[in-house]
Amino acid sequence: MKLSYSILYVEDIQRTIRFYQEAFGLKHKFTHESGDYAEMDTGETTLAFCSHGLADMILKMPYKKASQDEAPLGSQITFAPDNVKEAYKKAIDSGAKSISKPEVKPWNFEVAVLRDFDGHIVELAKNLNQ
C-alpha cells in the first residue's frame, strides 16, 4: 500500500497555502472551487489542507483541532530541506513557532521542529549520512 495524502485540518485554507509557500517553498497545486480544500505539490505524497467545516462533514463526529494555544497533536509532518538552518530561519521569519532549533541528533540527522499557524508540528530533517 502506498501513502498518497497527508491532510491537515486548518482554520483558513488561503492563509495556510501562503504560509506553506513562504515558510517551506512549496508550490500550490490545487484548490477546490469551494475554497474548503487545497493541495500542495510535495512530490509523490500530496500534502493537503481541509477546512474544519469540511472536516466536520466528512468525519461526522467531534475531533481535536490543532491549536497554537494548546499542547500539540500527537502527529507531525516532515520536510527534508537541503539546509536545515536556512529552512528553519525562513519558516520562523514566515510566522512558524519554534519547538526546537536545528541540532544534530545522535542518529546523525540534523533536525529542527516547528509549529505552523494552526499548531501542527512540522519537522525539518536532513540525513547527514547521505
mmCIF file of C-alpha atoms in Angstrom:
data_model
loop_
_atom_site.group_PDB
_atom_site.id
_atom_site.type_symbol
_atom_site.label_atom_id
_atom_site.label_comp_id
_atom_site.label_asym_id
_atom_site.label_seq_id
_atom_site.Cartn_x
_atom_site.Cartn_y
_atom_site.Cartn_z
ATOM 1 C CA MET A 1 0.000 0.000 0.000
ATOM 2 C CA LYS A 2 1.236 3.488 -0.846
ATOM 3 C CA LEU A 3 0.752 6.667 1.214
ATOM 4 C CA SER A 4 -0.956 9.087 -1.157
ATOM 5 C CA TYR A 5 -2.092 12.045 1.007
ATOM 6 C CA SER A 6 -1.472 13.722 4.323
ATOM 7 C CA ILE A 7 -4.309 16.107 5.135
ATOM 8 C CA LEU A 8 -4.163 18.788 7.812
ATOM 9 C CA TYR A 9 -7.410 20.295 9.100
ATOM 10 C CA VAL A 10 -6.976 24.073 9.279
ATOM 11 C CA GLU A 11 -8.867 27.272 10.096
ATOM 12 C CA ASP A 12 -8.021 29.251 6.946
ATOM 13 C CA ILE A 13 -7.108 27.475 3.695
ATOM 14 C CA GLN A 14 -5.720 30.550 1.889
ATOM 15 C CA ARG A 15 -3.601 31.640 4.862
ATOM 16 C CA THR A 16 -2.267 28.102 5.172
ATOM 17 C CA ILE A 17 -1.366 27.937 1.472
ATOM 18 C CA ARG A 18 0.501 31.262 1.720
ATOM 19 C CA PHE A 19 2.298 30.145 4.862
ATOM 20 C CA TYR A 20 3.488 26.823 3.399
ATOM 21 C CA GLN A 21 4.589 28.623 0.214
ATOM 22 C CA GLU A 22 6.556 31.251 2.151
ATOM 23 C CA ALA A 23 7.843 29.121 5.011
ATOM 24 C CA PHE A 24 8.768 25.948 3.131
ATOM 25 C CA GLY A 25 8.856 26.948 -0.543
ATOM 26 C CA LEU A 26 6.050 24.557 -1.522
ATOM 27 C CA LYS A 27 4.142 25.041 -4.740
ATOM 28 C CA HIS A 28 0.345 25.293 -4.699
ATOM 29 C CA LYS A 29 -1.173 22.521 -6.801
ATOM 30 C CA PHE A 30 -4.953 22.792 -6.491
ATOM 31 C CA THR A 31 -7.768 24.493 -4.584
ATOM 32 C CA HIS A 32 -11.321 23.233 -4.832
ATOM 33 C CA GLU A 33 -13.809 25.858 -6.022
ATOM 34 C CA SER A 34 -15.491 25.749 -2.584
ATOM 35 C CA GLY A 35 -12.265 27.004 -1.002
ATOM 36 C CA ASP A 36 -12.519 24.289 1.655
ATOM 37 C CA TYR A 37 -9.752 22.039 0.302
ATOM 38 C CA ALA A 38 -6.328 22.593 -1.251
ATOM 39 C CA GLU A 39 -3.251 20.609 -2.235
ATOM 40 C CA MET A 40 0.435 21.420 -2.336
ATOM 41 C CA ASP A 41 2.980 19.820 -4.657
ATOM 42 C CA THR A 42 5.356 17.902 -2.385
ATOM 43 C CA GLY A 43 6.421 15.080 -4.673
ATOM 44 C CA GLU A 44 4.978 11.595 -4.553
ATOM 45 C CA THR A 45 2.789 12.174 -1.466
ATOM 46 C CA THR A 46 0.376 15.111 -1.561
ATOM 47 C CA LEU A 47 0.101 17.488 1.371
ATOM 48 C CA ALA A 48 -3.484 18.744 1.517
ATOM 49 C CA PHE A 49 -5.408 21.182 3.687
ATOM 50 C CA CYS A 50 -9.057 20.765 4.620
ATOM 51 C CA SER A 51 -11.191 23.380 6.359
ATOM 52 C CA HIS A 52 -12.689 22.479 9.707
ATOM 53 C CA GLY A 53 -16.151 22.914 8.182
ATOM 54 C CA LEU A 54 -15.472 20.284 5.520
ATOM 55 C CA ALA A 55 -13.752 18.035 8.070
ATOM 56 C CA ASP A 56 -16.901 18.185 10.226
ATOM 57 C CA MET A 57 -18.961 16.982 7.237
ATOM 58 C CA ILE A 58 -16.501 14.188 6.417
ATOM 59 C CA LEU A 59 -15.902 12.878 9.939
ATOM 60 C CA LYS A 60 -19.408 13.390 11.333
ATOM 61 C CA MET A 61 -18.003 13.343 14.850
ATOM 62 C CA PRO A 62 -16.079 15.721 17.121
ATOM 63 C CA TYR A 63 -12.299 15.798 16.788
ATOM 64 C CA LYS A 64 -9.409 17.585 18.496
ATOM 65 C CA LYS A 65 -8.393 20.640 16.469
ATOM 66 C CA ALA A 66 -4.749 21.640 16.337
ATOM 67 C CA SER A 67 -4.143 24.921 18.161
ATOM 68 C CA GLN A 68 -1.207 27.196 18.967
ATOM 69 C CA ASP A 69 -2.743 27.706 22.423
ATOM 70 C CA GLU A 70 -2.818 24.054 23.477
ATOM 71 C CA ALA A 71 -0.471 21.089 23.563
ATOM 72 C CA PRO A 72 0.289 19.925 20.020
ATOM 73 C CA LEU A 73 -1.442 16.937 18.497
ATOM 74 C CA GLY A 74 0.484 13.661 18.555
ATOM 75 C CA SER A 75 1.409 13.796 14.873
ATOM 76 C CA GLN A 76 3.804 15.630 12.605
ATOM 77 C CA ILE A 77 4.798 16.147 9.005
ATOM 78 C CA THR A 78 8.452 16.208 7.983
ATOM 79 C CA PHE A 79 10.249 18.037 5.187
ATOM 80 C CA ALA A 80 13.802 17.247 4.067
ATOM 81 C CA PRO A 81 15.479 20.555 3.165
ATOM 82 C CA ASP A 82 18.999 20.811 1.763
ATOM 83 C CA ASN A 83 19.923 23.204 4.573
ATOM 84 C CA VAL A 84 18.032 22.794 7.852
ATOM 85 C CA LYS A 85 19.332 26.031 9.428
ATOM 86 C CA GLU A 86 18.291 28.159 6.433
ATOM 87 C CA ALA A 87 14.908 26.414 6.159
ATOM 88 C CA TYR A 88 14.317 26.892 9.897
ATOM 89 C CA LYS A 89 15.104 30.622 9.705
ATOM 90 C CA LYS A 90 12.836 31.060 6.674
ATOM 91 C CA ALA A 91 9.985 29.258 8.453
ATOM 92 C CA ILE A 92 10.413 31.357 11.623
ATOM 93 C CA ASP A 93 10.541 34.551 9.542
ATOM 94 C CA SER A 94 7.280 33.427 7.875
ATOM 95 C CA GLY A 95 5.468 33.007 11.203
ATOM 96 C CA ALA A 96 6.236 29.458 12.356
ATOM 97 C CA LYS A 97 6.766 28.963 16.093
ATOM 98 C CA SER A 98 9.880 27.128 17.236
ATOM 99 C CA ILE A 99 9.722 23.934 19.263
ATOM 100 C CA SER A 100 13.413 23.131 18.881
ATOM 101 C CA LYS A 101 16.222 24.842 16.995
ATOM 102 C CA PRO A 102 18.368 22.951 14.482
ATOM 103 C CA GLU A 103 20.626 20.381 16.104
ATOM 104 C CA VAL A 104 22.393 17.185 15.098
ATOM 105 C CA LYS A 105 20.785 14.161 16.724
ATOM 106 C CA PRO A 106 22.693 11.025 17.845
ATOM 107 C CA TRP A 107 21.364 9.194 14.777
ATOM 108 C CA ASN A 108 23.204 11.770 12.602
ATOM 109 C CA PHE A 109 20.207 13.722 11.353
ATOM 110 C CA GLU A 110 20.100 17.498 11.613
ATOM 111 C CA VAL A 111 16.623 18.296 12.940
ATOM 112 C CA ALA A 112 14.521 21.342 13.797
ATOM 113 C CA VAL A 113 10.900 21.242 14.930
ATOM 114 C CA LEU A 114 8.286 23.980 14.469
ATOM 115 C CA ARG A 115 4.556 24.616 14.705
ATOM 116 C CA ASP A 116 2.543 26.119 11.861
ATOM 117 C CA PHE A 117 -0.221 28.755 12.279
ATOM 118 C CA ASP A 118 -2.752 26.127 13.301
ATOM 119 C CA GLY A 119 -0.381 24.407 15.729
ATOM 120 C CA HIS A 120 0.537 21.375 13.599
ATOM 121 C CA ILE A 121 4.051 20.039 14.222
ATOM 122 C CA VAL A 122 6.426 20.395 11.277
ATOM 123 C CA GLU A 123 9.862 18.810 11.387
ATOM 124 C CA LEU A 124 12.790 19.769 9.179
ATOM 125 C CA ALA A 125 15.219 16.864 8.957
ATOM 126 C CA LYS A 126 18.320 16.111 6.917
ATOM 127 C CA ASN A 127 20.111 12.768 6.928
ATOM 128 C CA LEU A 128 23.789 13.652 7.345
ATOM 129 C CA ASN A 129 24.847 10.090 6.430
ATOM 130 C CA GLN A 130 23.981 10.639 2.762
#
